[in-house]
Short mmCIF file of C-alpha atoms in Angstrom, two decimals:
data_model
loop_
_atom_site.label_atom_id
_atom_site.label_comp_id
_atom_site.label_asym_id
_atom_site.label_seq_id
_atom_site.Cartn_x
_atom_site.Cartn_y
_atom_site.Cartn_z
CA UNK A 1 -0.01 0.29 0.19
CA UNK A 2 2.87 2.25 0.84
CA UNK A 3 4.53 1.84 -2.47
CA UNK A 4 1.20 2.44 -4.24
CA UNK A 5 0.85 5.73 -2.39
CA UNK A 6 4.25 6.80 -3.33
CA UNK A 7 3.48 5.86 -7.15
CA UNK A 8 0.42 8.10 -6.91
CA UNK A 9 2.03 10.95 -5.50
CA UNK A 10 4.94 10.63 -8.03
CA UNK A 11 2.46 10.56 -11.01
CA UNK A 12 0.16 13.30 -9.50
CA UNK A 13 3.44 15.47 -8.90
CA UNK A 14 5.41 14.49 -11.85
CA UNK A 15 2.67 14.99 -14.61
CA UNK A 16 2.11 18.75 -13.86
CA UNK A 17 6.03 19.00 -13.74
CA UNK A 18 6.44 17.28 -17.05
CA UNK A 19 3.74 19.60 -18.64
CA UNK A 20 5.31 22.70 -17.33
CA UNK A 21 8.64 21.58 -18.88
CA UNK A 22 7.18 20.68 -22.08
CA UNK A 23 5.64 23.86 -22.53
CA UNK A 24 8.65 25.59 -21.36
CA UNK A 25 11.40 23.77 -23.40
CA UNK A 26 9.40 21.29 -25.92
CA UNK A 27 8.83 24.14 -28.40
CA UNK A 28 10.08 23.57 -32.47
CA UNK A 29 13.47 24.30 -33.23
CA UNK A 30 14.39 26.01 -36.86
CA UNK A 31 14.86 23.56 -39.35
CA UNK A 32 17.55 24.19 -41.71
CA UNK A 33 16.57 26.43 -44.66
CA UNK A 34 14.85 24.22 -47.29
CA UNK A 35 15.96 25.99 -50.65
CA UNK A 36 13.86 23.73 -52.94
CA UNK A 37 10.71 25.05 -51.45
CA UNK A 38 11.63 28.61 -51.14
CA UNK A 39 14.07 29.48 -53.95
CA UNK A 40 11.92 28.57 -56.86
CA UNK A 41 9.36 31.62 -55.89
CA UNK A 42 12.17 34.00 -56.56
CA UNK A 43 11.59 34.06 -60.12
CA UNK A 44 7.82 34.53 -59.99
CA UNK A 45 6.89 37.63 -62.03
CA UNK A 46 4.50 39.73 -59.86
CA UNK A 47 4.57 42.83 -62.17
CA UNK A 48 0.59 42.55 -62.43
CA UNK A 49 -0.21 41.39 -59.03
CA UNK A 50 -3.74 42.94 -57.76
CA UNK A 51 -3.37 45.12 -54.75
CA UNK A 52 -5.14 43.42 -51.74
CA UNK A 53 -8.78 43.66 -51.00
CA UNK A 54 -10.35 43.06 -47.81
CA UNK A 55 -13.51 41.42 -46.36
CA UNK A 56 -15.07 41.71 -42.74
CA UNK A 57 -15.02 38.66 -40.68
CA UNK A 58 -17.47 38.12 -38.08
CA UNK A 59 -14.98 38.87 -35.35
CA UNK A 60 -14.52 42.57 -36.70
CA UNK A 61 -11.26 41.71 -38.61
CA UNK A 62 -10.51 42.75 -42.13
CA UNK A 63 -9.10 40.12 -43.85
CA UNK A 64 -7.10 40.21 -46.99
CA UNK A 65 -7.47 38.45 -50.67
CA UNK A 66 -6.55 39.42 -53.94
CA UNK A 67 -8.92 39.55 -56.72
CA UNK A 68 -8.49 38.56 -60.40
CA UNK A 69 -11.29 39.30 -62.66
CA UNK A 70 -11.97 36.77 -65.74
CA UNK A 71 -10.36 37.74 -69.04
CA UNK A 72 -12.87 36.19 -71.25
CA UNK A 73 -16.36 37.36 -72.15
CA UNK A 74 -18.13 34.26 -71.04
CA UNK A 75 -17.16 33.37 -67.28
CA UNK A 76 -16.86 29.91 -66.34
CA UNK A 77 -17.27 30.21 -62.68
CA UNK A 78 -15.14 31.16 -59.41
CA UNK A 79 -12.11 29.81 -57.67
CA UNK A 80 -11.03 30.26 -54.37
CA UNK A 81 -7.45 29.60 -53.75
CA UNK A 82 -5.57 28.60 -50.52
CA UNK A 83 -1.85 29.15 -50.28
CA UNK A 84 0.49 26.65 -48.54
CA UNK A 85 1.91 26.61 -45.02
CA UNK A 86 3.63 29.78 -44.05
CA UNK A 87 2.69 31.59 -47.41
CA UNK A 88 0.40 34.14 -48.77
CA UNK A 89 -1.99 34.92 -51.58
CA UNK A 90 1.42 36.34 -53.33
CA UNK A 91 2.70 32.85 -54.03
CA UNK A 92 -0.38 31.93 -55.93
CA UNK A 93 -0.18 34.70 -58.44
CA UNK A 94 0.63 32.59 -61.38
CA UNK A 95 -2.05 30.15 -60.82
CA UNK A 96 -4.67 32.70 -60.14
CA UNK A 97 -3.70 34.90 -63.36
CA UNK A 98 -3.98 31.62 -65.35
CA UNK A 99 -7.53 30.92 -63.99
CA UNK A 100 -8.48 34.45 -65.00
CA UNK A 101 -6.88 33.90 -68.37
CA UNK A 102 -9.02 30.97 -68.75
CA UNK A 103 -12.28 32.82 -67.81
CA UNK A 104 -12.72 32.12 -64.19
CA UNK A 105 -12.77 35.02 -61.29
CA UNK A 106 -10.04 33.90 -59.32
CA UNK A 107 -9.79 35.19 -55.50
CA UNK A 108 -6.34 34.35 -53.62
CA UNK A 109 -6.75 34.37 -49.86
CA UNK A 110 -4.45 35.65 -47.24
CA UNK A 111 -5.89 32.99 -44.72
CA UNK A 112 -5.99 34.58 -41.31
CA UNK A 113 -2.46 33.94 -39.66
CA UNK A 114 -0.78 34.84 -42.91
CA UNK A 115 -0.06 37.86 -44.93
CA UNK A 116 -2.09 40.65 -44.34
CA UNK A 117 -4.84 38.66 -42.32
CA UNK A 118 -4.68 39.13 -38.44
CA UNK A 119 -1.49 38.28 -36.41
CA UNK A 120 1.03 35.92 -38.23
CA UNK A 121 0.99 32.39 -36.77
CA UNK A 122 -1.79 32.85 -34.41
CA UNK A 123 -5.79 32.49 -34.84
CA UNK A 124 -8.19 32.85 -31.89
CA UNK A 125 -9.67 29.24 -31.88
CA UNK A 126 -9.78 25.85 -33.99
CA UNK A 127 -12.71 26.41 -36.64
CA UNK A 128 -12.13 30.05 -37.16
CA UNK A 129 -10.74 29.25 -40.21
CA UNK A 130 -13.81 27.70 -41.62
CA UNK A 131 -15.69 30.67 -40.11
CA UNK A 132 -13.60 33.06 -42.19
CA UNK A 133 -14.24 31.05 -45.35
CA UNK A 134 -18.17 31.38 -44.92
CA UNK A 135 -17.89 35.10 -43.93
CA UNK A 136 -15.75 35.41 -47.33
CA UNK A 137 -18.28 33.61 -49.24
CA UNK A 138 -21.25 35.76 -47.92
CA UNK A 139 -19.37 39.11 -48.27
CA UNK A 140 -17.73 38.62 -51.72
CA UNK A 141 -20.46 36.15 -53.15
CA UNK A 142 -18.15 34.72 -56.10
CA UNK A 143 -20.24 33.59 -59.16
CA UNK A 144 -21.20 30.14 -59.54
CA UNK A 145 -20.27 27.31 -59.99
CA UNK A 146 -17.42 27.90 -57.27
CA UNK A 147 -14.10 25.50 -56.83
CA UNK A 148 -12.21 25.56 -53.86
CA UNK A 149 -8.50 24.90 -54.66
CA UNK A 150 -5.90 24.27 -51.90
CA UNK A 151 -2.29 23.82 -52.24
CA UNK A 152 -0.24 21.79 -49.66
CA UNK A 153 -1.37 22.79 -46.25
CA UNK A 154 -4.37 24.72 -48.14
CA UNK A 155 -5.18 21.53 -49.86
CA UNK A 156 -5.26 19.71 -46.52
CA UNK A 157 -7.54 22.78 -45.05
CA UNK A 158 -9.74 22.32 -48.28
CA UNK A 159 -10.10 18.66 -47.58
CA UNK A 160 -11.21 19.58 -44.11
CA UNK A 161 -14.01 22.08 -45.44
CA UNK A 162 -15.11 19.33 -48.15
CA UNK A 163 -15.73 16.88 -45.61
CA UNK A 164 -17.20 18.69 -42.94
CA UNK A 165 -20.24 21.02 -41.92
CA UNK A 166 -18.93 23.63 -44.47
CA UNK A 167 -18.98 21.57 -47.39
CA UNK A 168 -21.97 23.23 -49.14
CA UNK A 169 -19.84 26.54 -49.45
CA UNK A 170 -18.47 25.47 -52.83
CA UNK A 171 -19.25 22.91 -55.84
CA UNK A 172 -16.33 21.29 -56.32
CA UNK A 173 -12.64 20.82 -54.62
CA UNK A 174 -9.46 20.77 -56.06
CA UNK A 175 -6.49 19.52 -53.91
CA UNK A 176 -3.15 20.25 -54.92
CA UNK A 177 -0.42 17.96 -52.91
CA UNK A 178 -2.72 18.22 -50.07
CA UNK A 179 -1.16 17.45 -46.51
CA UNK A 180 -3.22 14.51 -45.28
CA UNK A 181 -1.71 14.08 -41.92
CA UNK A 182 1.26 12.94 -40.03
CA UNK A 183 -0.34 9.36 -39.56
CA UNK A 184 -1.12 9.13 -43.20
CA UNK A 185 1.03 7.00 -45.64
CA UNK A 186 1.53 9.84 -47.66
CA UNK A 187 3.38 11.86 -44.67
CA UNK A 188 7.42 12.00 -45.33
CA UNK A 189 9.16 12.77 -42.02
CA UNK A 190 9.48 16.54 -41.23
CA UNK A 191 7.42 16.92 -44.85
CA UNK A 192 11.12 16.58 -46.53
CA UNK A 193 12.94 18.89 -44.26
CA UNK A 194 10.36 21.80 -44.51
CA UNK A 195 8.77 21.75 -41.16
CA UNK A 196 9.80 20.84 -37.51
CA UNK A 197 7.31 20.23 -34.57
CA UNK A 198 7.61 20.79 -30.92
CA UNK A 199 6.02 17.37 -30.44
CA UNK A 200 6.30 17.79 -26.39
CA UNK A 201 4.88 21.09 -26.57
CA UNK A 202 2.37 19.94 -28.97
CA UNK A 203 1.31 17.12 -26.89
CA UNK A 204 1.20 19.18 -23.52
CA UNK A 205 -1.20 22.08 -25.26
CA UNK A 206 -3.45 18.85 -26.56
CA UNK A 207 -3.53 17.52 -23.26
CA UNK A 208 -4.60 20.82 -21.57
CA UNK A 209 -7.25 21.51 -24.16
CA UNK A 210 -8.92 18.07 -23.23
CA UNK A 211 -9.00 19.35 -19.71
CA UNK A 212 -10.37 22.63 -20.61
CA UNK A 213 -7.46 24.68 -20.46
CA UNK A 214 -6.53 26.95 -23.38
CA UNK A 215 -4.28 29.57 -21.78
CA UNK A 216 -1.16 28.16 -23.99
CA UNK A 217 -2.74 27.89 -27.20
CA UNK A 218 -0.80 30.82 -28.59
CA UNK A 219 2.17 29.10 -28.04
CA UNK A 220 4.43 28.11 -31.30
CA UNK A 221 4.32 24.33 -32.09
CA UNK A 222 5.56 24.38 -35.64
CA UNK A 223 8.35 26.31 -37.26
CA UNK A 224 9.42 26.37 -41.13
CA UNK A 225 12.38 26.14 -43.00
CA UNK A 226 12.76 29.81 -44.03
CA UNK A 227 15.91 31.87 -44.34
CA UNK A 228 16.00 35.65 -42.80
CA UNK A 229 14.57 37.10 -45.77
CA UNK A 230 11.60 35.06 -46.10
CA UNK A 231 10.87 35.10 -42.32
CA UNK A 232 10.36 39.01 -42.70
CA UNK A 233 7.75 38.18 -45.33
CA UNK A 234 6.01 34.99 -44.44
CA UNK A 235 4.87 33.20 -41.24
CA UNK A 236 8.04 31.45 -39.73
CA UNK A 237 6.05 29.61 -37.13
CA UNK A 238 2.56 28.25 -36.12
CA UNK A 239 0.84 28.50 -32.75
CA UNK A 240 -1.36 25.37 -31.75
CA UNK A 241 -4.62 26.57 -32.94
CA UNK A 242 -3.27 27.60 -36.34
CA UNK A 243 -1.49 24.19 -36.59
CA UNK A 244 -4.62 22.43 -35.87
CA UNK A 245 -6.95 24.35 -38.01
CA UNK A 246 -4.95 24.43 -41.15
CA UNK A 247 -4.97 20.84 -42.03
CA UNK A 248 -7.65 18.13 -42.31
CA UNK A 249 -9.41 16.71 -39.28
CA UNK A 250 -7.19 14.00 -37.40
CA UNK A 251 -9.62 11.25 -38.80
CA UNK A 252 -8.57 12.06 -42.27
CA UNK A 253 -10.00 8.66 -43.19
CA UNK A 254 -13.27 9.73 -42.07
CA UNK A 255 -13.18 13.28 -43.73
CA UNK A 256 -12.36 11.98 -47.21
CA UNK A 257 -15.53 9.39 -46.92
CA UNK A 258 -17.68 12.46 -45.72
CA UNK A 259 -16.95 14.31 -48.99
CA UNK A 260 -20.14 14.68 -50.99
CA UNK A 261 -19.28 17.04 -53.59
CA UNK A 262 -16.83 16.23 -56.72
CA UNK A 263 -13.16 16.46 -55.80
CA UNK A 264 -10.06 16.26 -57.94
CA UNK A 265 -6.29 15.33 -56.52
CA UNK A 266 -3.41 16.34 -58.38
CA UNK A 267 0.34 15.77 -57.18
CA UNK A 268 3.58 15.96 -58.72
CA UNK A 269 5.32 13.06 -59.26
CA UNK A 270 8.82 14.50 -58.17
CA UNK A 271 7.48 16.05 -54.93
CA UNK A 272 10.10 15.68 -51.97
CA UNK A 273 7.51 16.77 -49.20
CA UNK A 274 4.97 13.68 -49.57
CA UNK A 275 5.28 10.06 -50.67
CA UNK A 276 3.20 10.85 -53.65
CA UNK A 277 2.71 7.12 -54.83
CA UNK A 278 0.85 6.63 -51.71
CA UNK A 279 -2.10 9.14 -52.70
CA UNK A 280 -4.17 7.15 -54.63
CA UNK A 281 -4.52 4.19 -52.19
CA UNK A 282 -5.42 6.76 -49.42
CA UNK A 283 -8.48 7.98 -51.04
CA UNK A 284 -9.33 4.83 -52.59
CA UNK A 285 -9.26 2.97 -49.22
CA UNK A 286 -11.30 5.92 -47.74
CA UNK A 287 -14.01 5.18 -50.04
CA UNK A 288 -13.44 8.26 -52.35
CA UNK A 289 -14.23 8.02 -56.09
CA UNK A 290 -11.84 11.54 -56.60
CA UNK A 291 -9.51 11.06 -59.53
CA UNK A 292 -5.82 11.19 -58.02
CA UNK A 293 -3.55 12.53 -61.09
CA UNK A 294 0.38 12.34 -61.09
CA UNK A 295 1.86 14.82 -63.26
CA UNK A 296 5.58 13.73 -64.49
CA UNK A 297 8.21 15.92 -63.72
CA UNK A 298 6.68 18.23 -61.55
CA UNK A 299 7.99 18.82 -57.82
CA UNK A 300 6.31 20.15 -55.09
CA UNK A 301 6.17 24.05 -55.55
CA UNK A 302 5.92 23.19 -59.25
CA UNK A 303 2.24 22.64 -58.72
CA UNK A 304 1.56 26.51 -58.56
CA UNK A 305 4.34 27.86 -60.47
CA UNK A 306 4.85 25.79 -63.68
CA UNK A 307 2.76 26.28 -66.66
CA UNK A 308 2.41 22.47 -67.51
CA UNK A 309 1.11 22.04 -64.17
CA UNK A 310 -1.09 25.06 -63.81
CA UNK A 311 -2.74 23.77 -67.34
CA UNK A 312 -3.23 20.59 -65.59
CA UNK A 313 -5.38 22.63 -62.63
CA UNK A 314 -7.48 24.36 -65.07
CA UNK A 315 -8.29 21.13 -66.64
CA UNK A 316 -8.88 19.50 -63.60
CA UNK A 317 -11.27 22.31 -62.85
CA UNK A 318 -13.16 22.10 -66.17
CA UNK A 319 -13.57 18.53 -65.83
CA UNK A 320 -15.35 18.88 -62.32
CA UNK A 321 -17.59 21.26 -64.02
CA UNK A 322 -18.87 18.43 -66.02
CA UNK A 323 -20.48 16.64 -62.75
CA UNK A 324 -22.87 19.90 -62.62
CA UNK A 325 -26.44 19.22 -63.50
CA UNK A 326 -27.44 21.50 -66.18
CA UNK A 327 -29.84 24.13 -64.83
CA UNK A 328 -33.53 23.83 -65.42
CA UNK A 329 -34.91 26.86 -67.66
#
């Protein structure tokens, strides 16, 4: 009995100490600069980049986006574009411009916690990004049919939306090399060197959340492989809430199975961030009929920069539109 009491005391005393130590010292370290992710964007031509516009979110914030009106006389609909982790709407300029040239109204968002939307790295609560997306659709009312296009982490968040309570916001979903989850077969350790996670702090905050304690949700749990120049313009770290929200739900299989709108997945065959050969099986085994297309010779960021990949995204969007039922006169 005495030994049992001692063991209980050690657990009661030791667990809070372990949590405190994890919060203080278990945060993410900075990974080495991933030049393969950041360097290709230096060649991006932004000479015709639209100035940011803003829309009101329900908490009173003004959140930023860039609007690309369609150039063709016959508009095909609208696309809403979500950038990758750490990035901003600027990174999607070539893709958005190409959509506008093809007759789509394109809207590239600065997701809250990035660029001109809120405080970098931080959101108020998990679920706020879905609320922001709903507020955008209500304020801007993009022309139908609407397609949500997400790249990398943005693709993971687009999947979260597609398989959740807000899936009716869009007619179609296009996922470009989406982050599925660290437990998914597609996950490559550290996302190929792009990210480091402070696992002790992450787990400590997760435990505290389950106890109803949210006082530490603002602490960084993820850092990205950026150089000093990029850190000044992008988001170098995510706090717990943003890291939890800008991704699919933990049960990615259930999320994929819950998608009821047409969906298409594009992945570069040379992607160093994910195990690309496993995407098809992940979607098939979750019961999805969404096409999973591998693009030869395209790497991760090439999906939003290379003309051939951009053309494939536009073609996939057109294919998604073929699922639409013709309107009744």
